Amino acid sequence: MNKNLILTLVIATTLGLILAAGCSGTTSNSGTCPAPAPQAGPQIYTAVNINATPIQYKEVNGVKLAYREFGSGEPVLMIPGFGNNMDGWNETFIGILASKYHVFIYDPRGMGSSSDTNKTPVFSQYSDDAAALIKALGYDSMHVYGVSMGSSTAQQLVIDHPERVKKLVLDSVTYNIRLPETKLLLALNEEVNASPSQPAGTRHEAQANLEWKGSWDKLSGIQKDVMLVEGTADILTPDPISVRMAGQINGSWVVRFKGLPHVGSKYAPVQYGENALDFLGMNESPLSK
């Protein structure tokens, strides 16, 4: 039975309520008021410094992929969005994940400091690179967090190489860029693909997006713990798409952040980071009888 859990998180200023409790004394009893119980303050996180962290490289599938790493613990591979490289992540967001996990960010082929080949760009190429990078880093599998186009790569990764994925987070996601709801996303990719002034790596990503046949028919076969994350003000991958996808992925979660746009981790890094920590740290094993 599909047990999708749809959560709406409201990002707003919280107003505190101050409760005053009085106590009185007499001549025989001073009636000293007990000290108030200590209140837990907000969790303080340390942001990473991406540009100050050394770039390392792994050779996979004929290209050299650039990556950086932070923290320790179970590994998490972060897959960036369309036209972005690893410098584009919010540093507080990555710092929150790195507070409990060994986080790897990287530049896809042709982007940032990673090299490219002259092969015709297709989505399976990006997912094969991610799978090979996980292996080259010394792991059989990792948790995977994909955002925007990275969430499409992550879908293709779990479909093509399920053995490489533990838990999966799909942020700002669609299963096809040719849906009625994603006409702006389609137009953006068409514009980039037609512009010779765009960097070659970005045009290659646009070409791969335009050629991608989508994942809808494969979603029901995903046998992983999956969380879909979306902002309700996202105009590129509107949140009804995530709800629809959750209906196809058995046992998946949908978390909808009210009023946030595409790639909401840039605007609410603490909320997005803590949400990811909750999901990745949750023990979803069946209770023993």
Tab-separated table of C-alpha atoms in Angstrom:
chain	number	residue	atom	x	y	z
A	1	MET	CA	0.000	0.000	0.000
A	2	ASN	CA	1.300	3.409	-0.899
A	3	LYS	CA	1.828	5.421	2.264
A	4	ASN	CA	2.733	8.821	0.882
A	5	LEU	CA	3.140	11.447	3.562
A	6	ILE	CA	2.421	14.975	2.354
A	7	LEU	CA	3.757	17.671	4.634
A	8	THR	CA	3.349	21.408	4.246
A	9	LEU	CA	5.972	23.423	6.055
A	10	VAL	CA	5.287	27.097	6.604
A	11	ILE	CA	8.364	29.317	6.532
A	12	ALA	CA	7.366	32.251	8.716
A	13	THR	CA	8.465	34.252	11.717
A	14	THR	CA	7.400	32.515	14.910
A	15	LEU	CA	5.970	34.701	17.612
A	16	GLY	CA	6.851	33.584	21.124
A	17	LEU	CA	4.299	33.582	23.924
A	18	ILE	CA	5.584	34.811	27.273
A	19	LEU	CA	3.818	33.177	30.198
A	20	ALA	CA	4.235	34.849	33.573
A	21	ALA	CA	3.717	32.794	36.715
A	22	GLY	CA	3.629	34.620	40.038
A	23	CYS	CA	4.506	33.316	43.501
A	24	SER	CA	4.028	34.975	46.886
A	25	GLY	CA	5.761	34.673	50.242
A	26	THR	CA	4.806	35.146	53.903
A	27	THR	CA	6.734	36.163	57.036
A	28	SER	CA	7.353	32.508	57.818
A	29	ASN	CA	8.046	31.374	54.254
A	30	SER	CA	9.912	33.486	51.773
A	31	GLY	CA	8.293	31.524	48.962
A	32	THR	CA	11.277	31.882	46.642
A	33	CYS	CA	10.232	31.422	43.047
A	34	PRO	CA	11.875	28.484	41.327
A	35	ALA	CA	14.316	29.359	38.592
A	36	PRO	CA	12.736	29.091	35.155
A	37	ALA	CA	13.555	25.946	33.244
A	38	PRO	CA	16.296	26.570	30.694
A	39	GLN	CA	14.967	27.072	27.197
A	40	ALA	CA	16.644	25.328	24.308
A	41	GLY	CA	17.901	27.887	21.823
A	42	PRO	CA	17.980	27.424	18.068
A	43	GLN	CA	20.570	25.015	16.739
A	44	ILE	CA	23.660	26.880	15.572
A	45	TYR	CA	25.277	25.546	12.408
A	46	THR	CA	28.635	26.350	10.888
A	47	ALA	CA	28.554	27.220	7.207
A	48	VAL	CA	31.224	25.653	5.031
A	49	ASN	CA	33.549	27.749	2.879
A	50	ILE	CA	33.290	26.142	-0.530
A	51	ASN	CA	35.893	28.233	-2.370
A	52	ALA	CA	38.435	27.770	0.431
A	53	THR	CA	38.067	23.982	0.286
A	54	PRO	CA	40.550	22.250	-2.038
A	55	ILE	CA	39.261	20.802	-5.288
A	56	GLN	CA	40.024	17.139	-5.846
A	57	TYR	CA	39.565	15.037	-8.977
A	58	LYS	CA	38.477	11.549	-10.001
A	59	GLU	CA	38.699	10.156	-13.530
A	60	VAL	CA	35.498	8.410	-14.607
A	61	ASN	CA	34.093	7.478	-18.010
A	62	GLY	CA	36.751	9.383	-19.931
A	63	VAL	CA	36.397	12.672	-18.013
A	64	LYS	CA	37.965	14.200	-14.919
A	65	LEU	CA	35.299	15.193	-12.377
A	66	ALA	CA	36.109	17.901	-9.831
A	67	TYR	CA	34.731	17.536	-6.306
A	68	ARG	CA	35.000	18.817	-2.760
A	69	GLU	CA	34.151	17.058	0.492
A	70	PHE	CA	32.953	18.142	3.921
A	71	GLY	CA	32.129	16.505	7.247
A	72	SER	CA	32.156	12.856	8.253
A	73	GLY	CA	29.729	9.995	8.621
A	74	GLU	CA	27.607	8.246	6.011
A	75	PRO	CA	28.290	9.625	2.532
A	76	VAL	CA	25.900	11.931	0.669
A	77	LEU	CA	26.374	12.851	-3.006
A	78	MET	CA	24.957	16.239	-4.004
A	79	ILE	CA	23.987	16.636	-7.685
A	80	PRO	CA	23.629	20.289	-8.788
A	81	GLY	CA	21.028	21.804	-11.077
A	82	PHE	CA	21.000	22.986	-14.677
A	83	GLY	CA	23.830	25.360	-15.551
A	84	ASN	CA	25.299	25.120	-12.065
A	85	ASN	CA	28.439	23.687	-10.568
A	86	MET	CA	29.442	22.913	-7.006
A	87	ASP	CA	30.103	26.583	-6.194
A	88	GLY	CA	26.366	27.244	-6.470
A	89	TRP	CA	25.320	25.408	-3.300
A	90	ASN	CA	24.258	27.474	-0.303
A	91	GLU	CA	27.110	27.173	2.202
A	92	THR	CA	24.845	27.069	5.261
A	93	PHE	CA	22.775	24.298	3.673
A	94	ILE	CA	25.877	22.209	2.951
A	95	GLY	CA	27.204	22.957	6.443
A	96	ILE	CA	24.032	21.586	8.022
A	97	LEU	CA	24.298	18.346	6.048
A	98	ALA	CA	28.019	18.110	6.849
A	99	SER	CA	27.257	18.387	10.575
A	100	LYS	CA	26.178	14.726	10.469
A	101	TYR	CA	27.245	13.343	7.081
A	102	HIS	CA	30.241	13.088	4.762
A	103	VAL	CA	29.075	15.385	1.985
A	104	PHE	CA	30.470	15.310	-1.545
A	105	ILE	CA	29.686	18.097	-4.025
A	106	TYR	CA	30.946	17.945	-7.600
A	107	ASP	CA	30.916	19.571	-11.020
A	108	PRO	CA	29.139	17.477	-13.671
A	109	ARG	CA	31.071	16.883	-16.867
A	110	GLY	CA	31.669	20.067	-18.829
A	111	MET	CA	30.796	22.278	-15.876
A	112	GLY	CA	33.082	24.253	-13.554
A	113	SER	CA	36.417	22.476	-13.169
A	114	SER	CA	35.336	19.150	-14.723
A	115	SER	CA	36.386	18.131	-18.215
A	116	ASP	CA	34.147	16.941	-21.061
A	117	THR	CA	34.232	14.847	-24.215
A	118	ASN	CA	32.727	15.277	-27.656
A	119	LYS	CA	30.080	12.622	-27.067
A	120	THR	CA	26.468	13.529	-27.792
A	121	PRO	CA	25.057	14.551	-24.402
A	122	VAL	CA	22.394	12.206	-23.015
A	123	PHE	CA	21.008	11.820	-19.509
A	124	SER	CA	22.345	8.308	-19.031
A	125	GLN	CA	25.824	9.810	-19.415
A	126	TYR	CA	25.301	12.057	-16.382
A	127	SER	CA	23.828	9.229	-14.300
A	128	ASP	CA	26.658	6.886	-15.320
A	129	ASP	CA	29.145	9.552	-14.207
A	130	ALA	CA	27.453	9.856	-10.804
A	131	ALA	CA	27.483	6.073	-10.344
A	132	ALA	CA	31.146	5.865	-11.354
A	133	LEU	CA	32.075	8.761	-9.061
A	134	ILE	CA	30.486	7.003	-6.068
A	135	LYS	CA	32.605	3.945	-6.825
A	136	ALA	CA	35.766	5.980	-7.475
A	137	LEU	CA	35.361	7.674	-4.088
A	138	GLY	CA	35.553	4.260	-2.448
A	139	TYR	CA	31.866	3.580	-1.729
A	140	ASP	CA	29.465	0.954	-2.968
A	141	SER	CA	26.530	3.318	-2.455
A	142	MET	CA	25.627	6.761	-1.073
A	143	HIS	CA	22.615	8.784	-0.092
A	144	VAL	CA	21.876	11.047	-3.056
A	145	TYR	CA	20.447	14.588	-3.046
A	146	GLY	CA	19.594	15.964	-6.479
A	147	VAL	CA	18.221	19.442	-7.148
A	148	SER	CA	16.493	20.711	-10.309
A	149	MET	CA	18.277	19.023	-13.267
A	150	GLY	CA	20.274	17.171	-10.618
A	151	SER	CA	17.019	15.615	-9.433
A	152	SER	CA	16.479	14.313	-12.974
A	153	THR	CA	20.012	12.898	-12.976
A	154	ALA	CA	19.294	11.350	-9.571
A	155	GLN	CA	16.138	9.713	-10.921
A	156	GLN	CA	18.082	8.275	-13.842
A	157	LEU	CA	20.789	7.155	-11.419
A	158	VAL	CA	18.407	5.181	-9.193
A	159	ILE	CA	16.745	3.687	-12.294
A	160	ASP	CA	20.004	2.724	-14.059
A	161	HIS	CA	22.156	1.972	-10.995
A	162	PRO	CA	19.875	1.231	-8.011
A	163	GLU	CA	22.715	-0.503	-6.185
A	164	ARG	CA	24.559	2.829	-5.907
A	165	VAL	CA	21.746	4.643	-4.068
A	166	LYS	CA	20.724	4.447	-0.414
A	167	LYS	CA	18.145	7.129	0.381
A	168	LEU	CA	17.158	9.605	-2.315
A	169	VAL	CA	16.088	13.258	-2.094
A	170	LEU	CA	14.570	14.840	-5.215
A	171	ASP	CA	14.403	18.623	-4.814
A	172	SER	CA	12.628	20.949	-7.302
A	173	VAL	CA	11.787	17.954	-9.433
A	174	THR	CA	9.951	16.934	-12.567
A	175	TYR	CA	9.742	13.607	-14.386
A	176	ASN	CA	9.751	15.288	-17.812
A	177	ILE	CA	10.416	18.862	-18.975
A	178	ARG	CA	7.693	18.617	-21.646
A	179	LEU	CA	4.742	18.699	-19.264
A	180	PRO	CA	2.109	21.475	-19.485
A	181	GLU	CA	3.293	22.719	-16.058
A	182	THR	CA	6.959	22.950	-17.130
A	183	LYS	CA	6.599	25.093	-20.249
A	184	LEU	CA	8.875	27.780	-18.750
A	185	LEU	CA	11.542	25.184	-18.019
A	186	LEU	CA	11.257	23.842	-21.558
A	187	ALA	CA	11.562	27.354	-23.017
A	188	LEU	CA	14.653	28.031	-20.899
A	189	ASN	CA	16.383	24.895	-22.172
A	190	GLU	CA	15.438	25.644	-25.760
A	191	GLU	CA	16.805	29.175	-25.445
A	192	VAL	CA	20.109	27.997	-23.945
A	193	ASN	CA	20.494	25.254	-26.549
A	194	ALA	CA	20.027	27.763	-29.374
A	195	SER	CA	22.480	30.319	-27.980
A	196	PRO	CA	26.108	29.974	-29.151
A	197	SER	CA	27.144	32.458	-26.470
A	198	GLN	CA	26.324	29.979	-23.717
A	199	PRO	CA	29.176	27.818	-22.324
A	200	ALA	CA	29.481	24.469	-24.067
A	201	GLY	CA	28.814	22.506	-20.885
A	202	THR	CA	25.557	24.368	-20.247
A	203	ARG	CA	24.419	23.847	-23.841
A	204	HIS	CA	25.217	20.142	-23.509
A	205	GLU	CA	23.040	19.974	-20.399
A	206	ALA	CA	20.221	21.710	-22.290
A	207	GLN	CA	20.543	19.209	-25.129
A	208	ALA	CA	20.384	16.303	-22.689
A	209	ASN	CA	17.291	17.799	-21.034
A	210	LEU	CA	15.578	18.232	-24.399
A	211	GLU	CA	16.383	14.656	-25.437
A	212	TRP	CA	15.366	13.102	-22.092
A	213	LYS	CA	12.311	10.882	-22.443
A	214	GLY	CA	11.442	11.246	-18.781
A	215	SER	CA	11.084	8.792	-15.924
A	216	TRP	CA	7.335	8.388	-15.411
A	217	ASP	CA	7.115	4.761	-16.549
A	218	LYS	CA	10.017	3.803	-14.257
A	219	LEU	CA	8.967	5.588	-11.060
A	220	SER	CA	6.823	2.730	-9.773
A	221	GLY	CA	9.845	0.440	-9.900
A	222	ILE	CA	11.943	2.529	-7.488
A	223	GLN	CA	12.478	0.521	-4.306
A	224	LYS	CA	14.254	3.130	-2.197
A	225	ASP	CA	13.301	5.557	0.543
A	226	VAL	CA	12.526	8.724	-1.443
A	227	MET	CA	11.658	12.249	-0.343
A	228	LEU	CA	10.423	14.832	-2.841
A	229	VAL	CA	10.943	18.476	-1.822
A	230	GLU	CA	9.212	21.418	-3.456
A	231	GLY	CA	8.400	25.075	-2.922
A	232	THR	CA	4.778	26.051	-3.517
A	233	ALA	CA	5.913	29.173	-5.437
A	234	ASP	CA	8.126	27.221	-7.849
A	235	ILE	CA	7.215	28.252	-11.408
A	236	LEU	CA	9.769	26.005	-13.169
A	237	THR	CA	8.785	22.690	-11.559
A	238	PRO	CA	5.439	23.436	-9.857
A	239	ASP	CA	4.683	21.423	-6.740
A	240	PRO	CA	1.689	19.433	-8.114
A	241	ILE	CA	4.276	17.485	-10.126
A	242	SER	CA	5.929	16.254	-6.919
A	243	VAL	CA	2.583	15.158	-5.515
A	244	ARG	CA	1.865	13.274	-8.746
A	245	MET	CA	5.282	11.594	-8.628
A	246	ALA	CA	4.764	10.547	-5.023
A	247	GLY	CA	1.692	8.651	-6.174
A	248	GLN	CA	3.976	6.590	-8.404
A	249	ILE	CA	6.802	5.946	-5.913
A	250	ASN	CA	5.609	3.573	-3.229
A	251	GLY	CA	6.115	4.841	0.320
A	252	SER	CA	7.654	8.152	-0.758
A	253	TRP	CA	7.414	11.466	1.097
A	254	VAL	CA	6.471	14.880	-0.240
A	255	VAL	CA	7.568	17.993	1.682
A	256	ARG	CA	6.139	21.280	0.370
A	257	PHE	CA	7.614	24.566	1.600
A	258	LYS	CA	4.967	27.277	1.481
A	259	GLY	CA	5.821	30.321	-0.594
A	260	LEU	CA	9.323	29.250	-1.635
A	261	PRO	CA	10.554	29.225	-5.251
A	262	HIS	CA	12.655	26.820	-7.288
A	263	VAL	CA	15.688	25.501	-5.360
A	264	GLY	CA	14.397	26.760	-2.035
A	265	SER	CA	17.575	25.758	-0.171
A	266	LYS	CA	19.086	29.037	-1.404
A	267	TYR	CA	16.390	30.995	0.426
A	268	ALA	CA	15.682	28.843	3.487
A	269	PRO	CA	18.873	26.802	3.981
A	270	VAL	CA	18.224	25.962	7.625
A	271	GLN	CA	14.716	24.627	7.018
A	272	TYR	CA	15.815	22.660	3.954
A	273	GLY	CA	18.930	21.359	5.695
A	274	GLU	CA	17.129	20.226	8.831
A	275	ASN	CA	14.443	18.617	6.701
A	276	ALA	CA	17.113	16.602	4.887
A	277	LEU	CA	18.749	15.584	8.175
A	278	ASP	CA	15.403	14.367	9.521
A	279	PHE	CA	14.771	12.236	6.451
A	280	LEU	CA	18.279	10.805	6.117
A	281	GLY	CA	18.464	10.009	9.817
A	282	MET	CA	15.085	8.351	10.095
A	283	ASN	CA	15.002	4.611	10.743
A	284	GLU	CA	12.254	3.318	8.492
A	285	SER	CA	12.922	-0.368	9.098
A	286	PRO	CA	9.775	-2.405	9.884
A	287	LEU	CA	9.112	-2.936	13.586
A	288	SER	CA	10.070	-6.403	14.787
A	289	LYS	CA	7.145	-8.603	15.762
